[in-house]
CSV table of C-alpha atoms in Angstrom, one decimal:
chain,number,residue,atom,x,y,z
J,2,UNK,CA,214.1,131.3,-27.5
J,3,UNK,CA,211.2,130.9,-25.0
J,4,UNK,CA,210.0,133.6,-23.4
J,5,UNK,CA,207.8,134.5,-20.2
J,6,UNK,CA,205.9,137.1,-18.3
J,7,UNK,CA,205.7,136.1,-14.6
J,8,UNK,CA,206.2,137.6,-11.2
J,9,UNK,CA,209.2,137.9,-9.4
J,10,UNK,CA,209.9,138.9,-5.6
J,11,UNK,CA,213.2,141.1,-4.6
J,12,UNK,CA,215.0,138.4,-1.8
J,13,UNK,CA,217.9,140.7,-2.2
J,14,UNK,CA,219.2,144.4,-2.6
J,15,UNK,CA,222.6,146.2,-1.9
J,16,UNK,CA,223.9,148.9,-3.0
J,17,UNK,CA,227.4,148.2,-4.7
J,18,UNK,CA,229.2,152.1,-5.4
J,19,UNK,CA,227.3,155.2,-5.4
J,20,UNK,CA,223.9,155.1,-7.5
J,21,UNK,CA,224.6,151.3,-8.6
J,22,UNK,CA,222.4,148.5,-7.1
J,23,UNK,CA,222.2,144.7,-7.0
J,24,UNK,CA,219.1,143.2,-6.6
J,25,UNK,CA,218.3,139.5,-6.3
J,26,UNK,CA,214.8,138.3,-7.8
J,27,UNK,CA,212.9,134.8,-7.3
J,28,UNK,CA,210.7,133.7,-9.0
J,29,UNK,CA,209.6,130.8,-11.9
J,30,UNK,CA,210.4,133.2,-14.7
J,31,UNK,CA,214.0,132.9,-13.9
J,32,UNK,CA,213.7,129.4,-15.3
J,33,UNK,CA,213.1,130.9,-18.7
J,34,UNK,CA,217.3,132.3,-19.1
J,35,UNK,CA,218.4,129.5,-21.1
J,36,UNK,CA,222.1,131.2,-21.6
J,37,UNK,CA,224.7,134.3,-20.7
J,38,UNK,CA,223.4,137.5,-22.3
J,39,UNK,CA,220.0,137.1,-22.4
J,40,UNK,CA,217.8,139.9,-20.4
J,41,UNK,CA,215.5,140.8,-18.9
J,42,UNK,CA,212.0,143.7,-19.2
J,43,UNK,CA,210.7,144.8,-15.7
J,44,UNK,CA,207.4,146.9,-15.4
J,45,UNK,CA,208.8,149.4,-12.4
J,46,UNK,CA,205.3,150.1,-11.8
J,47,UNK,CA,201.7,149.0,-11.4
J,48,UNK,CA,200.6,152.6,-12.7
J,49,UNK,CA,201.5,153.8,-16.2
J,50,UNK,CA,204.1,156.1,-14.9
J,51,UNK,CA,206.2,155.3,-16.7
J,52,UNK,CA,204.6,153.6,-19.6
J,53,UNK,CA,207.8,151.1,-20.6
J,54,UNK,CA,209.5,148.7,-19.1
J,55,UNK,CA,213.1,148.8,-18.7
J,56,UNK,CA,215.5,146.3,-20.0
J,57,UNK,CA,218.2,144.6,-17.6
J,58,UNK,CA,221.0,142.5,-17.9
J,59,UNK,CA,221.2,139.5,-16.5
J,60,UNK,CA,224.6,139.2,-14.1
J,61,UNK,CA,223.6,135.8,-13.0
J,62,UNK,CA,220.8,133.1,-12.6
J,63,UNK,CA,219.7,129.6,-11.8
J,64,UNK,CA,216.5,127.6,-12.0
J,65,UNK,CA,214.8,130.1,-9.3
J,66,UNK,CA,216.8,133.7,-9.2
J,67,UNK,CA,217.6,136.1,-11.5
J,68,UNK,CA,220.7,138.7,-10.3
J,69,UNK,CA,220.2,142.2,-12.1
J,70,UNK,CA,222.7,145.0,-11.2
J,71,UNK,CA,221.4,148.6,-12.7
J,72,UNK,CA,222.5,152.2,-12.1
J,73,UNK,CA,219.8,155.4,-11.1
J,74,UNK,CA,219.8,157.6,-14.3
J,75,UNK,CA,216.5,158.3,-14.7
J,76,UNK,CA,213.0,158.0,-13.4
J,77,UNK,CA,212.6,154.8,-13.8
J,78,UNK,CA,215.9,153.5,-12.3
J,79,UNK,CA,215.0,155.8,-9.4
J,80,UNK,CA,212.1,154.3,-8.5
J,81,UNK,CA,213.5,150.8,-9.2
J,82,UNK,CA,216.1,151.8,-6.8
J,83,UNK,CA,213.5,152.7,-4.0
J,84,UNK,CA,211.8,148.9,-4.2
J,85,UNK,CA,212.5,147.0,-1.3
J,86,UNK,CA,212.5,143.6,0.0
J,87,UNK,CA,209.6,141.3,-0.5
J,88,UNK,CA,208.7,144.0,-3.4
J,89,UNK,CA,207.3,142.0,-6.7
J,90,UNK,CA,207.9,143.0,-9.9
J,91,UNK,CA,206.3,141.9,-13.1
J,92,UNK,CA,209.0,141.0,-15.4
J,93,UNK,CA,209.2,139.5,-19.0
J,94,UNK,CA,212.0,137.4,-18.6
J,95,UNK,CA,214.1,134.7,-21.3
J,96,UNK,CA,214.6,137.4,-24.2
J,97,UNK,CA,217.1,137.9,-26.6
J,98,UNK,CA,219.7,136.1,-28.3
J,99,UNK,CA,222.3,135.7,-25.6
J,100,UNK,CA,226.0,134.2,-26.0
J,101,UNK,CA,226.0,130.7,-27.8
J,102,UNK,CA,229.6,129.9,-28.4
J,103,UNK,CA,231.7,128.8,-25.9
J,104,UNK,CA,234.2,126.9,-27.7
J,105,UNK,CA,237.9,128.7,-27.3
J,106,UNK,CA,241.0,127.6,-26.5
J,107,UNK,CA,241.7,131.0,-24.4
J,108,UNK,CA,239.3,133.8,-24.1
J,109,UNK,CA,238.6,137.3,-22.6
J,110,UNK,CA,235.7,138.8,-21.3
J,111,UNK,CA,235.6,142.4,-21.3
J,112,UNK,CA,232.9,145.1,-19.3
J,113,UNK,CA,232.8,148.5,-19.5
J,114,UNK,CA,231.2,150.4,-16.7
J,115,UNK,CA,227.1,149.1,-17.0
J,116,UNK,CA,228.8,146.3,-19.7
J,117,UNK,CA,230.4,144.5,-17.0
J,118,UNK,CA,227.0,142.7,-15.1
J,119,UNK,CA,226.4,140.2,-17.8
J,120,UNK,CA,230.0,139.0,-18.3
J,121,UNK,CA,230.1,137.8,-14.9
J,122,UNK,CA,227.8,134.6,-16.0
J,123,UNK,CA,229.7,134.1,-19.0
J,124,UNK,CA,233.0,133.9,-17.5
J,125,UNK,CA,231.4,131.2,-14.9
J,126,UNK,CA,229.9,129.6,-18.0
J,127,UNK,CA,233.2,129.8,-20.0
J,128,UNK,CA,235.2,128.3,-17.1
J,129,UNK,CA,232.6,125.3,-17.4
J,130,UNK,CA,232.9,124.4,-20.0
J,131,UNK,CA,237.1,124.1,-19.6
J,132,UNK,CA,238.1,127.3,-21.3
J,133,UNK,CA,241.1,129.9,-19.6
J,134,UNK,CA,239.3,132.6,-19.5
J,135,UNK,CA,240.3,136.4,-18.1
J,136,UNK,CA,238.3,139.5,-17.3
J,137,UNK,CA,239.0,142.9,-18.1
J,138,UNK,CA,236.9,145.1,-16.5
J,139,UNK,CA,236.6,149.4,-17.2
J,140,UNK,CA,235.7,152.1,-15.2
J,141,UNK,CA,235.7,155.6,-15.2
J,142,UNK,CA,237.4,155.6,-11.2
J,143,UNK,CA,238.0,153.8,-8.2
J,144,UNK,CA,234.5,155.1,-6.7
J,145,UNK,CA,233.0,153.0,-9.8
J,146,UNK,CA,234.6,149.9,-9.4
J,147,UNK,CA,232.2,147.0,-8.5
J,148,UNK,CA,232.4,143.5,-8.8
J,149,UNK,CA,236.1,143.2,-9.1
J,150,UNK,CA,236.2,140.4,-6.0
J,151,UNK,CA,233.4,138.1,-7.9
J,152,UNK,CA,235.5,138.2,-10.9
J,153,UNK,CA,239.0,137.4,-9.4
J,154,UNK,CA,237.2,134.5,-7.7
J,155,UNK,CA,236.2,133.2,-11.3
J,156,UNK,CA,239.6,133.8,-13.2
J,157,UNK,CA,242.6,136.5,-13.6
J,158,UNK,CA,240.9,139.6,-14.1
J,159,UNK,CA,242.5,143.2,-15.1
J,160,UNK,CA,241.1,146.8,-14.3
J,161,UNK,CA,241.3,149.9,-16.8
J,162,UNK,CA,239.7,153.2,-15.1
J,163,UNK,CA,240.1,156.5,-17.3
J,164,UNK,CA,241.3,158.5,-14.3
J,165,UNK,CA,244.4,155.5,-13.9
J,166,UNK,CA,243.6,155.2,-10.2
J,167,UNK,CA,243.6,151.2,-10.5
J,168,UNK,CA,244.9,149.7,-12.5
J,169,UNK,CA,245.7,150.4,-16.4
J,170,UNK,CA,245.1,153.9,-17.2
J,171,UNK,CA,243.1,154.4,-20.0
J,172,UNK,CA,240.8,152.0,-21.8
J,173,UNK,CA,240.0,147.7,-22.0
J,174,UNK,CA,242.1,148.3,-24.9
J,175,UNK,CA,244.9,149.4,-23.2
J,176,UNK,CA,244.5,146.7,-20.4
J,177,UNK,CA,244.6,144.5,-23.3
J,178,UNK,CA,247.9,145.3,-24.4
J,179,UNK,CA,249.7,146.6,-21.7
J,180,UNK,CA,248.8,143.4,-19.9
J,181,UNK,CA,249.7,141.1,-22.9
J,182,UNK,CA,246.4,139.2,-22.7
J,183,UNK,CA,246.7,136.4,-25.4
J,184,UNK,CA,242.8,135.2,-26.3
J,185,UNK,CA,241.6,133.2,-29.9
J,186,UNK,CA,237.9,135.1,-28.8
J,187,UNK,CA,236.7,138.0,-27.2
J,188,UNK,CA,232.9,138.9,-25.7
J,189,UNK,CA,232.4,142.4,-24.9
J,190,UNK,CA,229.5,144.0,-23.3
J,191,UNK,CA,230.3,147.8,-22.7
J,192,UNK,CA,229.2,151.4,-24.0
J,193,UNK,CA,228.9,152.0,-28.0
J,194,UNK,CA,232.6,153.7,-28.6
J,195,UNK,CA,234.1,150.7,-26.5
J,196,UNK,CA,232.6,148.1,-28.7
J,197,UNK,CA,233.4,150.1,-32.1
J,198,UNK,CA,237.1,150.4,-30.6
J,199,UNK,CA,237.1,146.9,-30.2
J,200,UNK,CA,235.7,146.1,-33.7
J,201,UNK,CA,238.4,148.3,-35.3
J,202,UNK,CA,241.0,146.8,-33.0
J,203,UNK,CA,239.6,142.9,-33.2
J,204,UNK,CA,237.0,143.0,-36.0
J,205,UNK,CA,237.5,139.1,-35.8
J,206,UNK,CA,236.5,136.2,-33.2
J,207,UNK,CA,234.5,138.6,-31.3
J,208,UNK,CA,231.3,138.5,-30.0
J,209,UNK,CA,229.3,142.1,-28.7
J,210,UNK,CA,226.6,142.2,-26.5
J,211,UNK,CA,224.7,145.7,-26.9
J,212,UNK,CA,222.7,147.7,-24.5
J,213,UNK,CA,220.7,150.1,-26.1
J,214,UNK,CA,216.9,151.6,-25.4
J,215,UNK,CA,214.4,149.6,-26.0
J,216,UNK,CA,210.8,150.2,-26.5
J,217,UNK,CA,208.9,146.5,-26.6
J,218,UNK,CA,211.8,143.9,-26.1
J,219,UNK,CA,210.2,141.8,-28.5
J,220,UNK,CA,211.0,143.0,-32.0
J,221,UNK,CA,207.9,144.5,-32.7
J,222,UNK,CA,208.6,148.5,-32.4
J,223,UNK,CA,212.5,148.6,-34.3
J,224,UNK,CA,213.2,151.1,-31.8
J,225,UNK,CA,216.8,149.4,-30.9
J,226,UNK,CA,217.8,148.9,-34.7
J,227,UNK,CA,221.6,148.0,-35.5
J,228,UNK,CA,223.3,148.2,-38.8
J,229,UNK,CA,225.3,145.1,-39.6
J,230,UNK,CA,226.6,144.1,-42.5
J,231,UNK,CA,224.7,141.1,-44.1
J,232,UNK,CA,221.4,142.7,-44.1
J,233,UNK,CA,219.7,146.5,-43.7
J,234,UNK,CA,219.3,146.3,-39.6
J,235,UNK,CA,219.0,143.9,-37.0
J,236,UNK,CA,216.7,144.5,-34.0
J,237,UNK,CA,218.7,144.1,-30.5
J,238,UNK,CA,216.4,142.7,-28.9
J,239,UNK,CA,215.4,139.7,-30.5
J,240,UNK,CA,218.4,139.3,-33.1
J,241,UNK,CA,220.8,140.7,-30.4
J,242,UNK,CA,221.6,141.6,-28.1
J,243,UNK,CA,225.1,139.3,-29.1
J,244,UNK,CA,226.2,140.0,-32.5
J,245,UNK,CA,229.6,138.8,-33.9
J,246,UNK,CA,232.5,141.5,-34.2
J,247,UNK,CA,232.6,140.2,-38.2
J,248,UNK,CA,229.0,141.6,-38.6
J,249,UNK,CA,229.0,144.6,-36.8
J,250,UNK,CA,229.5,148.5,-38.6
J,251,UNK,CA,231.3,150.4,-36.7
J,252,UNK,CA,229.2,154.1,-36.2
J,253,UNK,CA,231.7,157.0,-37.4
């Protein structure tokens, strides 16, 4: 897929829960997300502190904005976090290989904490294209829960938070069954131990989008290197970040 380095302004920031922002950017680049699960690489700073960009889901876009949500956890994050209105940012934008298959009778999409920004696109995209879709969405606690609304507003959606203070206690999988959610496919975007749980649960009709650390984004550095099973590794960035649930080996 085509990719592109352009400029893009911040029309809109808010913080959602503590530490978690979501920030609006226009710009032409935004033209260059051809599907759900594609991301993004923003340059925090003109300087080289620090030196690499920082990869971003995509939560939503059209023809002119790009919607990234991100949490502080480090330097860069922090200083992301302290951009502010009518700030630019130099971002690479179009990369990856994002969700292709939207062909299902009934499906789930499931998020886990930082997982859950780029399955809010997919879900609109899924509805689209006249497929049920449902949302299950984890969290540690209540004080993490974000984006619950903009989901319910899309299709039946579920919450699992480890501390059981909404909804299901315990994990998606849990939500999953205690919930009786019926689906012929699954896309997941979450941490590592949620997608291998998922892969051991569903190892078929699945499709996982990983977020991993990334050096280049382009391919060029193997620094976000996945095992699979029908060759040595795939590169995230530019093989994934979806990979099927069938292809995947599960770490442990």
């Amino acid at each position: 897929m085509e990719n592109y380095q352009g400029i893009m302004t911040i029309v809109s920031k808010k913080e959602l829960v503590k530490d978690v922002y979501e920030m609006v950017l226009e710009g032409e680049a935004a033209k260059f997300i051809q599907t759900p699960g594609q991301f993004i690489n923003v340059k925090i700073n003109d300087s080289l502190q620090p030196y690499l960009r920082r990869p971003m889901s995509i939560c939503d876009y059209d023809e002119n904005h790009i919607t990234i949500i991100f949490k502080v956890v480090g330097e860069g994050t922090q200083i992301l976090s302290q951009k502010n209105i009518g700030d630019t940012l130099d971002c690479l934008t179009g990369l990856g290989n994002g969700f292709l298959d939207f062909q299902a009778q009934k499906a789930v999409v499931i998020g886990g904490g930082l997982g859950v920004p780029p399955m809010y696109n997919l879900a609109k995209t899924l509805k689209n294209h006249g497929v049920e879709v449902q949302a299950v969405l984890g969290f540690n606690s209540q004080n993490d829960i974000f984006y619950q609304k903009e989901f319910m507003d899309i299709c039946p959606t579920y919450i699992a938070t480890m501390d059981g203070s909404v909804g299901v206690k315990g994990t998606v999988i849990d939500a999953l069954k205690e919930n009786h959610i019926e689906f012929d496919k699954y896309y997941a975007c979450g941490p590592e131990k949620m997608l291998d749980a998922l892969v051991l649960t569903y190892p078929e009709n699945g499709y996982l989008s990983f977020e991993v650390r990334m050096g280049c984004g382009f391919g060029a550095c193997m620094g976000c290197s996945c095992k699979v099973k029908t060759k040595p590794y795939k590169r995230i960035c530019v093989e994934g970040p979806v990979l099927m649930s069938s292809e995947v080996i599960v770490n442990g």
